[in-house]
mmCIF file of C-alpha atoms and ligand atoms in Angstrom:
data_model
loop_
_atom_site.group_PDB
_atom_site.id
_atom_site.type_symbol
_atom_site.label_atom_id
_atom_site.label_comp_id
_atom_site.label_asym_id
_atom_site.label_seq_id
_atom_site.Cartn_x
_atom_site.Cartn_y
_atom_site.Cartn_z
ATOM 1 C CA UNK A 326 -35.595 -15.938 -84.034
ATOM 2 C CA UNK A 327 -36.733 -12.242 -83.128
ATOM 3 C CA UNK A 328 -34.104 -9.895 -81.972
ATOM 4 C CA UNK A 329 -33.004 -10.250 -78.482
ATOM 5 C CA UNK A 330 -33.654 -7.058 -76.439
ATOM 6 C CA UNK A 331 -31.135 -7.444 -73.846
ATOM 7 C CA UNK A 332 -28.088 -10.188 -74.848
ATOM 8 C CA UNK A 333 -25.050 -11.049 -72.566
ATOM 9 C CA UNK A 334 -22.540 -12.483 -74.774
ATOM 10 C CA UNK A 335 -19.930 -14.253 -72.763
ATOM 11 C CA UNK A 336 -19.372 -12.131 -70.056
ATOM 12 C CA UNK A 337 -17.257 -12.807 -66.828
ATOM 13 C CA UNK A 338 -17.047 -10.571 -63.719
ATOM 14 C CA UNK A 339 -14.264 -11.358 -61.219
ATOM 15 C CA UNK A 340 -14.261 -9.681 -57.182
ATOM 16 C CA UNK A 341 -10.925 -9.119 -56.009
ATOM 17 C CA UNK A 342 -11.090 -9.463 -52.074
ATOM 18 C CA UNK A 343 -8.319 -7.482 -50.640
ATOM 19 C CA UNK A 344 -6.163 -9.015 -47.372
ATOM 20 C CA UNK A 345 -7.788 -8.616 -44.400
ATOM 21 C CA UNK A 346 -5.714 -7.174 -41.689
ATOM 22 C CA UNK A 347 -4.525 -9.982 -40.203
ATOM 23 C CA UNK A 348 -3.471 -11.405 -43.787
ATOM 24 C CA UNK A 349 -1.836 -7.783 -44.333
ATOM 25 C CA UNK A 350 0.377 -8.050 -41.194
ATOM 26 C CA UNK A 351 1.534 -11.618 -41.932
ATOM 27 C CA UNK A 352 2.371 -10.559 -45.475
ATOM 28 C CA UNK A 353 4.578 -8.055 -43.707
ATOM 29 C CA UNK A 354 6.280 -10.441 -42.123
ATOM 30 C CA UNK A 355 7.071 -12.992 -45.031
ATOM 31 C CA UNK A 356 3.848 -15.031 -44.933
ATOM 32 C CA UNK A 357 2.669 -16.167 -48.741
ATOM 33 C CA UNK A 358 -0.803 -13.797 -48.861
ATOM 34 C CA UNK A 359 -2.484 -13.267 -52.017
ATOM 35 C CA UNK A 360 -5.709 -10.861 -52.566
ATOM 36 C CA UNK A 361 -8.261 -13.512 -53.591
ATOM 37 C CA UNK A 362 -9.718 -13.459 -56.859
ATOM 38 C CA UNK A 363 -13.699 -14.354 -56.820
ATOM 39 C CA UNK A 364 -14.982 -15.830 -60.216
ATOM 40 C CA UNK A 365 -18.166 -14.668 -59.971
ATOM 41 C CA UNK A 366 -19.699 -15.116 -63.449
ATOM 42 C CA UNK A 367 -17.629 -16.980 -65.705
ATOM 43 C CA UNK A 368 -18.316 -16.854 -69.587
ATOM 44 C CA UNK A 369 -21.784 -16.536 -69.363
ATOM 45 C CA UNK A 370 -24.158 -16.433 -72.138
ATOM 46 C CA UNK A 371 -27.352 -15.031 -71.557
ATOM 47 C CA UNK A 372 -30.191 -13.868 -74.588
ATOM 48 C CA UNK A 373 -33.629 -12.468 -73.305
ATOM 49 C CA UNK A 374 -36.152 -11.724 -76.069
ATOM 50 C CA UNK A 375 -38.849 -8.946 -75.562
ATOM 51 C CA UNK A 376 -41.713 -10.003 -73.813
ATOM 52 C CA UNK A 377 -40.362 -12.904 -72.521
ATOM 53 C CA UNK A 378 -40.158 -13.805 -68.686
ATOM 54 C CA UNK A 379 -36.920 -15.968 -67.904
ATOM 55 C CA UNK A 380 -35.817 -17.329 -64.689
ATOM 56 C CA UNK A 381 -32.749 -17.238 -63.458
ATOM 57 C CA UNK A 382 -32.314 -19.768 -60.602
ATOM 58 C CA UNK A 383 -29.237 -21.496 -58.963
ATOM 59 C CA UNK A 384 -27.937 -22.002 -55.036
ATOM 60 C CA UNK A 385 -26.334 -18.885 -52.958
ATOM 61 C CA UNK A 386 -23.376 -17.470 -54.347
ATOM 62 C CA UNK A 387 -23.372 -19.004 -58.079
ATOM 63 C CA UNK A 388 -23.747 -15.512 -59.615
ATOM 64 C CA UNK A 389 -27.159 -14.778 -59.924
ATOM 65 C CA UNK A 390 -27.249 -11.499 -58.398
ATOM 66 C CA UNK A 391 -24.037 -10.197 -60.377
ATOM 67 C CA UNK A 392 -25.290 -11.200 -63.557
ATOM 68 C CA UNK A 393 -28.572 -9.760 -62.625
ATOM 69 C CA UNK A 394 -26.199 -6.501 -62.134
ATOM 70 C CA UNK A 395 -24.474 -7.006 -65.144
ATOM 71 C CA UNK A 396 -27.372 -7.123 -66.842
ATOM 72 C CA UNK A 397 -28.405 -3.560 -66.326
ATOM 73 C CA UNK A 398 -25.102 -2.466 -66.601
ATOM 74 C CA UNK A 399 -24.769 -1.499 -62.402
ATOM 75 C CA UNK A 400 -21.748 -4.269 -62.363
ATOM 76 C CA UNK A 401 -19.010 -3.493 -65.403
ATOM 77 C CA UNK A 402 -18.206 -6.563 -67.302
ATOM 78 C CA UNK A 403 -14.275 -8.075 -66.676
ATOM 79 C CA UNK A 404 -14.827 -9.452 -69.969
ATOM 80 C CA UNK A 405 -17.536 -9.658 -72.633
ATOM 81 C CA UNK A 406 -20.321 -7.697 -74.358
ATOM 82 C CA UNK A 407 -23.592 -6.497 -73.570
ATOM 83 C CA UNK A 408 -25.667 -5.703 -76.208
ATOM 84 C CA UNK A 409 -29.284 -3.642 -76.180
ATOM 85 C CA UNK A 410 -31.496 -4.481 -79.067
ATOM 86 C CA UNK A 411 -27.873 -5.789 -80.880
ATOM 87 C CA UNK A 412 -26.399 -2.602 -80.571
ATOM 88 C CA UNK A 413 -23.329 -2.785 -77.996
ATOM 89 C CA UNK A 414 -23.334 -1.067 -74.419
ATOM 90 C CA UNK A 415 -20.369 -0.322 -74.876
ATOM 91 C CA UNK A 416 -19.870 1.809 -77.786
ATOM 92 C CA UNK A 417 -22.921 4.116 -76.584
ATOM 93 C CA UNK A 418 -21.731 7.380 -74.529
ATOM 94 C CA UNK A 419 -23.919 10.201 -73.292
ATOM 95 C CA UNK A 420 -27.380 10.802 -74.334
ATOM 96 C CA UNK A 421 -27.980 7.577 -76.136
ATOM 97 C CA UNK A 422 -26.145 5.172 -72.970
ATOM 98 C CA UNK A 423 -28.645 6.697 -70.512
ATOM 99 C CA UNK A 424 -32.120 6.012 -72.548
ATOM 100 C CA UNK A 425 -30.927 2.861 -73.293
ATOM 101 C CA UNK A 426 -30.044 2.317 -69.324
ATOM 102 C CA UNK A 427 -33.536 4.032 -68.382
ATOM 103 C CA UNK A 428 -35.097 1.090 -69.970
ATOM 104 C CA UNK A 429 -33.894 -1.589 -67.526
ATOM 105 C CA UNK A 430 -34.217 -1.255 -64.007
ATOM 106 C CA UNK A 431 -33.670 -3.507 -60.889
ATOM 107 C CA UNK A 432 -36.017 -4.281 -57.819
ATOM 108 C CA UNK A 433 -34.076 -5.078 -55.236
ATOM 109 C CA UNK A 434 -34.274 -8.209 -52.172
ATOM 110 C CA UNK A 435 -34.702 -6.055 -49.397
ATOM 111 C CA UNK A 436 -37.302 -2.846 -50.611
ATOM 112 C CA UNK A 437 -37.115 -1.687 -46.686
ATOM 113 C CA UNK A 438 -33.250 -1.240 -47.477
ATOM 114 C CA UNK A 439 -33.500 0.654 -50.937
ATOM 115 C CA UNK A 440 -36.000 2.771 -49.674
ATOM 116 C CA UNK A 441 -34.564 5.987 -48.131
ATOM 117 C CA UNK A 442 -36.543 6.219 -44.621
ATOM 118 C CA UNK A 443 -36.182 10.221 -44.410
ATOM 119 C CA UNK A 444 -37.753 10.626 -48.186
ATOM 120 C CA UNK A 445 -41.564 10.645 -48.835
ATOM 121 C CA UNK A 446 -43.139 7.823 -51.596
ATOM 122 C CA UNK A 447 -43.646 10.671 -53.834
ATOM 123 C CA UNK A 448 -39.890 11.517 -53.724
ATOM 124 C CA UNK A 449 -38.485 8.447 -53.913
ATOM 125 C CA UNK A 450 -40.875 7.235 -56.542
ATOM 126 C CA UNK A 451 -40.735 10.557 -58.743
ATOM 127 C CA UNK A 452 -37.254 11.604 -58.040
ATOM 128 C CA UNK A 453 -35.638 9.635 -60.995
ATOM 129 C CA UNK A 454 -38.459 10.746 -63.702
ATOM 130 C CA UNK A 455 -38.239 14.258 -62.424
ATOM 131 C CA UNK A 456 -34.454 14.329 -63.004
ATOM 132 C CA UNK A 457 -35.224 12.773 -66.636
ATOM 133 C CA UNK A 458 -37.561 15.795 -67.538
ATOM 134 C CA UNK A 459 -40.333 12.869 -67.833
ATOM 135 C CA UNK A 460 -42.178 14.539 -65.478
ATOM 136 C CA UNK A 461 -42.348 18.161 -63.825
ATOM 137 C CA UNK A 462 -42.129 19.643 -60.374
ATOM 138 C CA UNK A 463 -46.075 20.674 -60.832
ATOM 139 C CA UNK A 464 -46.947 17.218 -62.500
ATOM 140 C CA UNK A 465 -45.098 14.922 -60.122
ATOM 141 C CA UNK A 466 -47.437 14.049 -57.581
ATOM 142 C CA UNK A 467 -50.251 13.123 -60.241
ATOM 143 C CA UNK A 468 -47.558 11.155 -61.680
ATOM 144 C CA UNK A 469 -46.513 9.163 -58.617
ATOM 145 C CA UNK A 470 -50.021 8.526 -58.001
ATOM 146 C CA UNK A 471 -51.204 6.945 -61.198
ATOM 147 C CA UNK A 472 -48.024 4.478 -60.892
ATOM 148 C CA UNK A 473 -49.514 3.937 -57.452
ATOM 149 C CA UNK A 474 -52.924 3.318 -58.646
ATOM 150 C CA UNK A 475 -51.139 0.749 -61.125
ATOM 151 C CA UNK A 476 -49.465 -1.244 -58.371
ATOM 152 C CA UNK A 477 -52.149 -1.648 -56.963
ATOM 153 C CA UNK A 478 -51.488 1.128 -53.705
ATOM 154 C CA UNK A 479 -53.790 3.983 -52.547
ATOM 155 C CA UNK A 480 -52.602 6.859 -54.107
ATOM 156 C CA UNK A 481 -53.901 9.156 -51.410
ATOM 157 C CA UNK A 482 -50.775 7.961 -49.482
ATOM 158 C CA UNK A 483 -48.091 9.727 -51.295
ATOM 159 C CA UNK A 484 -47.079 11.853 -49.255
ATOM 160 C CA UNK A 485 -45.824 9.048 -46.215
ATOM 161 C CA UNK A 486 -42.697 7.388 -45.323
ATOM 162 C CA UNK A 487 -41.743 3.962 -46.514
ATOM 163 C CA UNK A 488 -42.062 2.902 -42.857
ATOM 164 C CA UNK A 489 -45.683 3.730 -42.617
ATOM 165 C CA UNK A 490 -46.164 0.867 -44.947
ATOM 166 C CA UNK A 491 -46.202 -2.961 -44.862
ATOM 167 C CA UNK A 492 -43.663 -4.959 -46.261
ATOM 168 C CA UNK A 493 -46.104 -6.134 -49.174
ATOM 169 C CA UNK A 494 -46.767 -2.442 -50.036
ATOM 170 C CA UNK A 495 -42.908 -1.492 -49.957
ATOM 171 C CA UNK A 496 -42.355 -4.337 -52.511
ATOM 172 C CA UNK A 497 -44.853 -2.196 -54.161
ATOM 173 C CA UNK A 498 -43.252 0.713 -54.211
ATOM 174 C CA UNK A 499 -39.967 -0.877 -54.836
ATOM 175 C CA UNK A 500 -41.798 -1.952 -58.212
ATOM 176 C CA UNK A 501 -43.361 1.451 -58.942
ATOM 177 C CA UNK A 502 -39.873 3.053 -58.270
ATOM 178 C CA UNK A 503 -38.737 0.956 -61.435
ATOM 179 C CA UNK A 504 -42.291 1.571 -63.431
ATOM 180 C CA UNK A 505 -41.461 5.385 -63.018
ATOM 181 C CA UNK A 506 -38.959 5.951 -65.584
ATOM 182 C CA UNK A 507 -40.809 3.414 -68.196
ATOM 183 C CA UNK A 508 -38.755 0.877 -68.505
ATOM 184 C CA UNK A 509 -38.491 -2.432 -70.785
ATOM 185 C CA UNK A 510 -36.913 -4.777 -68.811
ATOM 186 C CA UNK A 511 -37.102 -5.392 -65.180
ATOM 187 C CA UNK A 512 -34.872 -7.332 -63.362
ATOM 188 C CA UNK A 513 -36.020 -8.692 -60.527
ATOM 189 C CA UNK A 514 -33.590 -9.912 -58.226
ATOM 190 C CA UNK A 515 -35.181 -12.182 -55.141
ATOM 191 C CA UNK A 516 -38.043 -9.323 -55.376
ATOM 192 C CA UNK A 517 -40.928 -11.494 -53.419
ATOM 193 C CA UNK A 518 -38.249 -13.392 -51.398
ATOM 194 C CA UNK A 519 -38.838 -11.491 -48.184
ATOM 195 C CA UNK A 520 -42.732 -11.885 -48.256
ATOM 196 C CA UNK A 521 -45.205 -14.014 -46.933
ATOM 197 C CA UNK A 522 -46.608 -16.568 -49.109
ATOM 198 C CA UNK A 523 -49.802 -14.879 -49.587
ATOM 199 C CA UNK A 524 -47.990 -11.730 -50.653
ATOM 200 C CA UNK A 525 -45.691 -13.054 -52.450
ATOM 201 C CA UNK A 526 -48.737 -14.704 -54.763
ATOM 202 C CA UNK A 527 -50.273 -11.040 -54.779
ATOM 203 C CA UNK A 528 -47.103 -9.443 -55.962
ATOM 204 C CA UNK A 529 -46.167 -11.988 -58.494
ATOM 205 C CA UNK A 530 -49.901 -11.867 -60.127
ATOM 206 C CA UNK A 531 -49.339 -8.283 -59.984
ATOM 207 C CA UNK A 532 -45.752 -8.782 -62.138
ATOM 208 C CA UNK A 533 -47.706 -10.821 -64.524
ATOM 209 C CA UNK A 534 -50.510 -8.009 -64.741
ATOM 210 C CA UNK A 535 -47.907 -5.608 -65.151
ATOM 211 C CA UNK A 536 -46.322 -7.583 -68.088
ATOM 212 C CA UNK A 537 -49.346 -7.705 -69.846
ATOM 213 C CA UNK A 538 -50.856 -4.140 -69.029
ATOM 214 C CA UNK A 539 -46.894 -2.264 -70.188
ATOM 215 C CA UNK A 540 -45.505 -4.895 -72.405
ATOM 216 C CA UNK A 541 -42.947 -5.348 -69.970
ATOM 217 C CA UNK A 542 -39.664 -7.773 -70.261
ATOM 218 C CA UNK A 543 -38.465 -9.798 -67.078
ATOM 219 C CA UNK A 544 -35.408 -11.579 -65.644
ATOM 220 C CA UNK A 545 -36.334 -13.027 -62.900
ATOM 221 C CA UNK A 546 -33.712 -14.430 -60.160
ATOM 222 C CA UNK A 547 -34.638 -16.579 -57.442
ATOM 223 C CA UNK A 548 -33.650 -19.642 -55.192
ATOM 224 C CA UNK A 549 -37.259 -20.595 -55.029
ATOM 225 C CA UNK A 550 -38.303 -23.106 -57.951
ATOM 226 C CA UNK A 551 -41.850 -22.412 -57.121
ATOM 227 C CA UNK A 552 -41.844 -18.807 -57.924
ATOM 228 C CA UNK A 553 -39.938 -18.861 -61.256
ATOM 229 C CA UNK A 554 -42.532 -21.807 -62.466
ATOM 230 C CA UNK A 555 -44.836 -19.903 -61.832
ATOM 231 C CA UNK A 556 -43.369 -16.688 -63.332
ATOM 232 C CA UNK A 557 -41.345 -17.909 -65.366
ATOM 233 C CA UNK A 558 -41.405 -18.567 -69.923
ATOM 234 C CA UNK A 559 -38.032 -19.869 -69.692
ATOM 235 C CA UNK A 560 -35.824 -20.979 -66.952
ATOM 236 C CA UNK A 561 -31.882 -20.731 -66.590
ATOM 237 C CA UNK A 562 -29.864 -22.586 -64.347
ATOM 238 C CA UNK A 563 -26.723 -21.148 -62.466
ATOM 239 C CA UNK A 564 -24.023 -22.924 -61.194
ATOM 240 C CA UNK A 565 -20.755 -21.651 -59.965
ATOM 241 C CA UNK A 566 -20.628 -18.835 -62.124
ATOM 242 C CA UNK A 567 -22.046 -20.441 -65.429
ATOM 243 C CA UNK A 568 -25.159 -20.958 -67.038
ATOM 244 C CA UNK A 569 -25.568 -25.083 -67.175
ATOM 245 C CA UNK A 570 -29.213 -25.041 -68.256
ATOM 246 C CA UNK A 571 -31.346 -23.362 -70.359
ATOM 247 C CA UNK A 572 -35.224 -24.608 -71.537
ATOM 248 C CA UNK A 573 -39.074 -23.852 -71.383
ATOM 249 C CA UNK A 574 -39.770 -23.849 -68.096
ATOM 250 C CA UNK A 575 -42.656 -26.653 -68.529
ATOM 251 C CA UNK A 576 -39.926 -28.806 -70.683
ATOM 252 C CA UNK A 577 -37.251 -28.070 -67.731
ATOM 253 C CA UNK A 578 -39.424 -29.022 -64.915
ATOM 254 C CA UNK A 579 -40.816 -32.020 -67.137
ATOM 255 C CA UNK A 580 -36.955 -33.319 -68.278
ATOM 256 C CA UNK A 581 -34.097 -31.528 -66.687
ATOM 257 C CA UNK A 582 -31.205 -32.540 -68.418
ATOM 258 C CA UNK A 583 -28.269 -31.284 -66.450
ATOM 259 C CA UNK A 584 -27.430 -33.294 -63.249
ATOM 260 C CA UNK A 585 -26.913 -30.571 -60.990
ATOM 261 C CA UNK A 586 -31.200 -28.791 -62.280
ATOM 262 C CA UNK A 587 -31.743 -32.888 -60.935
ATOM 263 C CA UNK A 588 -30.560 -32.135 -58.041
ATOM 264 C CA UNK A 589 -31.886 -28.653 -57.683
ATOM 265 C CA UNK A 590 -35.486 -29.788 -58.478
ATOM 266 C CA UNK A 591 -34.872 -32.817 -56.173
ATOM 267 C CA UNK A 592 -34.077 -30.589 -53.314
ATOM 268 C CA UNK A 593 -36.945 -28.252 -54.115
ATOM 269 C CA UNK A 594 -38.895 -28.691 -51.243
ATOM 270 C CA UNK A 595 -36.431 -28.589 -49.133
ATOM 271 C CA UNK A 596 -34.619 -26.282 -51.164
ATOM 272 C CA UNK A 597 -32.398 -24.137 -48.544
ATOM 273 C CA UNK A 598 -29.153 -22.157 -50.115
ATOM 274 C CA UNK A 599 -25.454 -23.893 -48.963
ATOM 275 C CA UNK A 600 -27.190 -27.332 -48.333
ATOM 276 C CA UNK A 601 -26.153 -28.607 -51.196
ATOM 277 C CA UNK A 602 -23.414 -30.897 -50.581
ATOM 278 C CA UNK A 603 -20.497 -29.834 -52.106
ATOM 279 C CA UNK A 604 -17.171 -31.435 -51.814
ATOM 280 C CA UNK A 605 -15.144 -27.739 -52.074
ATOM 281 C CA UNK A 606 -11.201 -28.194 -52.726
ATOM 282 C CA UNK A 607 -9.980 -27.644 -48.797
ATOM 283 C CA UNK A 608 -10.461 -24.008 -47.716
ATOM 284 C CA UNK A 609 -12.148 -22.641 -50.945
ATOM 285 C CA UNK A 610 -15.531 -21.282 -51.661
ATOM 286 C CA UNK A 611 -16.553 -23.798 -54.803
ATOM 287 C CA UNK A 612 -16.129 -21.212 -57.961
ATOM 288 C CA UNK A 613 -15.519 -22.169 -61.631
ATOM 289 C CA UNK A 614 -11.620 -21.515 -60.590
ATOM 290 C CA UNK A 615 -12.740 -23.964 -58.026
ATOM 291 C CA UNK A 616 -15.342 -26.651 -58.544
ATOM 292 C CA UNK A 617 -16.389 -29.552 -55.788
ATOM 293 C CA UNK A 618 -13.729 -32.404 -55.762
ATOM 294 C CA UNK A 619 -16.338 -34.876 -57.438
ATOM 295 C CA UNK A 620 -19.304 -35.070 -59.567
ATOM 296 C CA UNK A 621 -21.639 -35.257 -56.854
ATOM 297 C CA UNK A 622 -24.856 -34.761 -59.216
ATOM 298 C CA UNK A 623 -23.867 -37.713 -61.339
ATOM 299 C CA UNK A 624 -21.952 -40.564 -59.886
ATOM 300 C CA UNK A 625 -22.378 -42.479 -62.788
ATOM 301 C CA UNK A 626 -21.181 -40.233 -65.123
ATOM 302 C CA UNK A 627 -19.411 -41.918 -67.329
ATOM 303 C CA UNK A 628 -16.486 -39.242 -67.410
ATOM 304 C CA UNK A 629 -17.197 -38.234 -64.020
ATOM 305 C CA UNK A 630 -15.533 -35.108 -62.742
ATOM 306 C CA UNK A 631 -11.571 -35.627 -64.307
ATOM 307 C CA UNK A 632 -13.213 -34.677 -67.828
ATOM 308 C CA UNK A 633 -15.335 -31.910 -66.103
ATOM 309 C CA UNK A 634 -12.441 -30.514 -64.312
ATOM 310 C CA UNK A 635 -10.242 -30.435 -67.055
ATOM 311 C CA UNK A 636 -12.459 -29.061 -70.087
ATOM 312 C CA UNK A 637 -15.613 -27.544 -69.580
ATOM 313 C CA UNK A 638 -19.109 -28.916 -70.916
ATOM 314 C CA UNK A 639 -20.694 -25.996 -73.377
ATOM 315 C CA UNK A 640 -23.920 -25.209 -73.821
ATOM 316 C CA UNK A 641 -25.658 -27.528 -76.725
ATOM 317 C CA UNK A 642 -28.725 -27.478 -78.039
ATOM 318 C CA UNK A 643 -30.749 -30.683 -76.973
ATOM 319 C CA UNK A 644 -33.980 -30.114 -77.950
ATOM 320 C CA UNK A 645 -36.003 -27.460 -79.372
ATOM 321 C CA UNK A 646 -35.065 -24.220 -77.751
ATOM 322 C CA UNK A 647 -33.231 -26.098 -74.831
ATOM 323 C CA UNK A 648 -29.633 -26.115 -74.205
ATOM 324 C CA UNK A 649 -27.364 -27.953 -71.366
ATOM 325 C CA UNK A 650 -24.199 -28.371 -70.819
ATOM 326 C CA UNK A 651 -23.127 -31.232 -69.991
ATOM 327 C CA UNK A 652 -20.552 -34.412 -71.112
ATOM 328 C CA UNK A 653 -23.734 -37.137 -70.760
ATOM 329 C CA UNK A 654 -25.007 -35.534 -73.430
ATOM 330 C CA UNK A 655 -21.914 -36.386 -75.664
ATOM 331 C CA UNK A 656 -22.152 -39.635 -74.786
ATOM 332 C CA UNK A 657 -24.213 -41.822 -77.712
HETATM 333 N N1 ATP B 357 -18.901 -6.709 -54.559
HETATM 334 C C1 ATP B 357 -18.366 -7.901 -54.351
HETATM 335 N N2 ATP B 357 -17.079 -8.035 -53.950
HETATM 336 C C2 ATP B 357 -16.514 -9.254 -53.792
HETATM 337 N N3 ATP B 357 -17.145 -10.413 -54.011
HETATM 338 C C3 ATP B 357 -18.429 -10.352 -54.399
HETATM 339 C C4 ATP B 357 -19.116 -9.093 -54.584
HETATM 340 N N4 ATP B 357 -20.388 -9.355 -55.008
HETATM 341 C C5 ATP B 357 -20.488 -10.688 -55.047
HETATM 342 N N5 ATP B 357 -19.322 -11.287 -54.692
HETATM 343 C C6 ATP B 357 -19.056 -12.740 -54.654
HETATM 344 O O1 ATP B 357 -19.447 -13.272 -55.906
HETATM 345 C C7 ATP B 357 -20.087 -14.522 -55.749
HETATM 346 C C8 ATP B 357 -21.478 -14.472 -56.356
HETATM 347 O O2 ATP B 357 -22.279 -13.587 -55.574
HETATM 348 P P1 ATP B 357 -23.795 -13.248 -55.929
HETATM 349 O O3 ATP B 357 -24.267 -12.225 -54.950
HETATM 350 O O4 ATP B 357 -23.901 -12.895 -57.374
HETATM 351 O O5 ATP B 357 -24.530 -14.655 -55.667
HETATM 352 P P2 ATP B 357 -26.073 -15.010 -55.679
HETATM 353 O O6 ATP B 357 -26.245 -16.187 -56.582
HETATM 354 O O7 ATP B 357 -26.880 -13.796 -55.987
HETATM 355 O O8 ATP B 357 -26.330 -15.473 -54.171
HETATM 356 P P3 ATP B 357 -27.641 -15.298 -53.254
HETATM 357 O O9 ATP B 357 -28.650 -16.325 -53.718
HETATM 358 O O10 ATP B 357 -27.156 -15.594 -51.860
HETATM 359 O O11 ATP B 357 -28.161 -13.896 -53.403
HETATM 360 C C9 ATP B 357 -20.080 -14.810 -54.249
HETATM 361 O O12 ATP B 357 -18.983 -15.641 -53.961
HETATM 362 C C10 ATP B 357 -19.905 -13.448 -53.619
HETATM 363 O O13 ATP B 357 -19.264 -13.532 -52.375
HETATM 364 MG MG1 MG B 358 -28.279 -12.680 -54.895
#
């Protein structure tokens, strides 16, 4: 297999929420408060190969977003490595670190939010290559126009504010924001989420354009099946922190093998995040430190959830390329 360009290699990332208030002043007086600890990702494995478009898809709060993060290095790792082209992330310092970072960028959810409303488009789209000597003071708005030409916007508008667009042209130039400092690999975190559906189809043909016009590399998150099948080469599935599925996206939508992409795909219409229905221990947001009471994607698992709960399924290879993880499948 080709080298991966970007590779998480069993990384975790754990949230410490501090006491609230309240919880502070009952500590005070003798009450048993502890800061909780959030397993956000949880020995996650993740390998993207240049060129390739994978999907990263799983309910609201399984990790998606922080591993998305992690991924371009905005979240630090608790544990694990992240490795560019093999090399480690974290051996790199100086010079060297930020090219590597320059060549993976994020689009955010919410462009409206990212956008600075008191900066012009050819500000916030040429700031970052300006301060990267890609581009100079004189050159800059010929440069922020051709990336608008590429997305597909009227260049002639560079010098407006972000709210003198529509939300389909923000996405826009949330995506030429990320094109400006020529990057490798985008993530794309919920990018067309906030669009209508005839948008959204614009701005995902124009992220397959893109892919194919600048050789770009994607990791696509979403809770919308639809979009990553469309998108998508390769689709992973999240789950509490872990990666439980991994397979051609044609092969995954064709034979899921893990109970809970079943239940995902099963749901898709309806899909809506937190309707799944968990069983969470009493007063605990399901995590890995914290999984739902019972195997509620399999009853008739033949382990069911005590073997689950106790020793966690790994990743195996089940058929060319696609890997779940899952006790079934050590079952003959
Ligand atoms: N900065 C933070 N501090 C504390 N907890 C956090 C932080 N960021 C995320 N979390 C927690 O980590 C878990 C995973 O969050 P994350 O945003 O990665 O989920 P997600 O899969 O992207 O969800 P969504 O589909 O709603 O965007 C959640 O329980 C969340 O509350
Ligand atoms: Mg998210």
């Amino acid at each position: 297999m080709d080298k991966a360009l970007l590779e998480l290699r069993d990384v975790s990332k754990r949230f410490v929420k501090p006491l609230d208030t309240a919880a502070r002043i009952a500590k005070a007086f003798g009450a048993k408060r502890e800061a909780e600890v959030v397993h956000a990702v949880d020995h996650a494995n993740l390998s993207i190969q240049s060129g390739e478009v994978v999907g990263l898809v799983g309910e609201s709060g399984c990790g998606k977003s922080t591993l998305g993060r992690m991924a371009v290095g905005l979240h630090t790792l608790s544990s694990g490595t992240r490795c560019w082209q093999s090399e480690d992330m974290a051996q790199l310092s100086g010079s060297e670190l930020r090219r590597r970072q320059l060549a993976m960028q994020m689009i955010f959810q919410d462009p409206y939010a990212s956008l600075n409303p008191r900066m012009r488009i050819q500000d916030i789209v040429g700031e970052a290559p300006l301060a990267h000597g890609m581009t100079t003071r004189v050159e800059q708005k010929d440069y922020v126009a051709s990336l608008l030409q590429k997305v597909g916007l009227d260049p002639a508008l560079v010098r407006r504010f972000p709210h003198q667009f529509s939300g389909g042209q923000r996405a826009r130039i949330g995506i030429a924001r990320a094109l400006a400092v020529q990057p490798e690999l985008l993530v794309c975190d919920e990018a067309v989420a906030a669009l209508d559906v005839s948008i959204q189809a614009q701005v995902l043909n124009l992220f397959i354009e893109l892919r194919n016009e600048l050789k770009l590399t994607y990791l696509f998150i979403s809770h919308d099946l639809g979009v990553v099948r469309h998108i998508s080469d390769r689709v992973v599935i999240m789950y509490l922190g872990r990666i439980v599925e991994s397979s051609p996206t044609a092969e995954l939508f064709a034979q899921a093998n893990h109970p809970y992409t079943s239940a995902l795909l099963a749901s898709a219409p309806k899909l809506e995040v937190k309707k799944i229905d968990f069983v969470a221990v009493k007063g605990e947001i399901p995590s890995p430190l914290h999984p739902p009471s019972g195997c509620h994607f399999h009853p008739r698992c033949p382990h069911a959830m005590p073997r689950c709960s106790v020793e966690q399924p790994v990743l195996k290879e089940i058929a060319p390329q696609h890997y779940s993880a899952c006790h079934l499948n050590d079952v003959v």
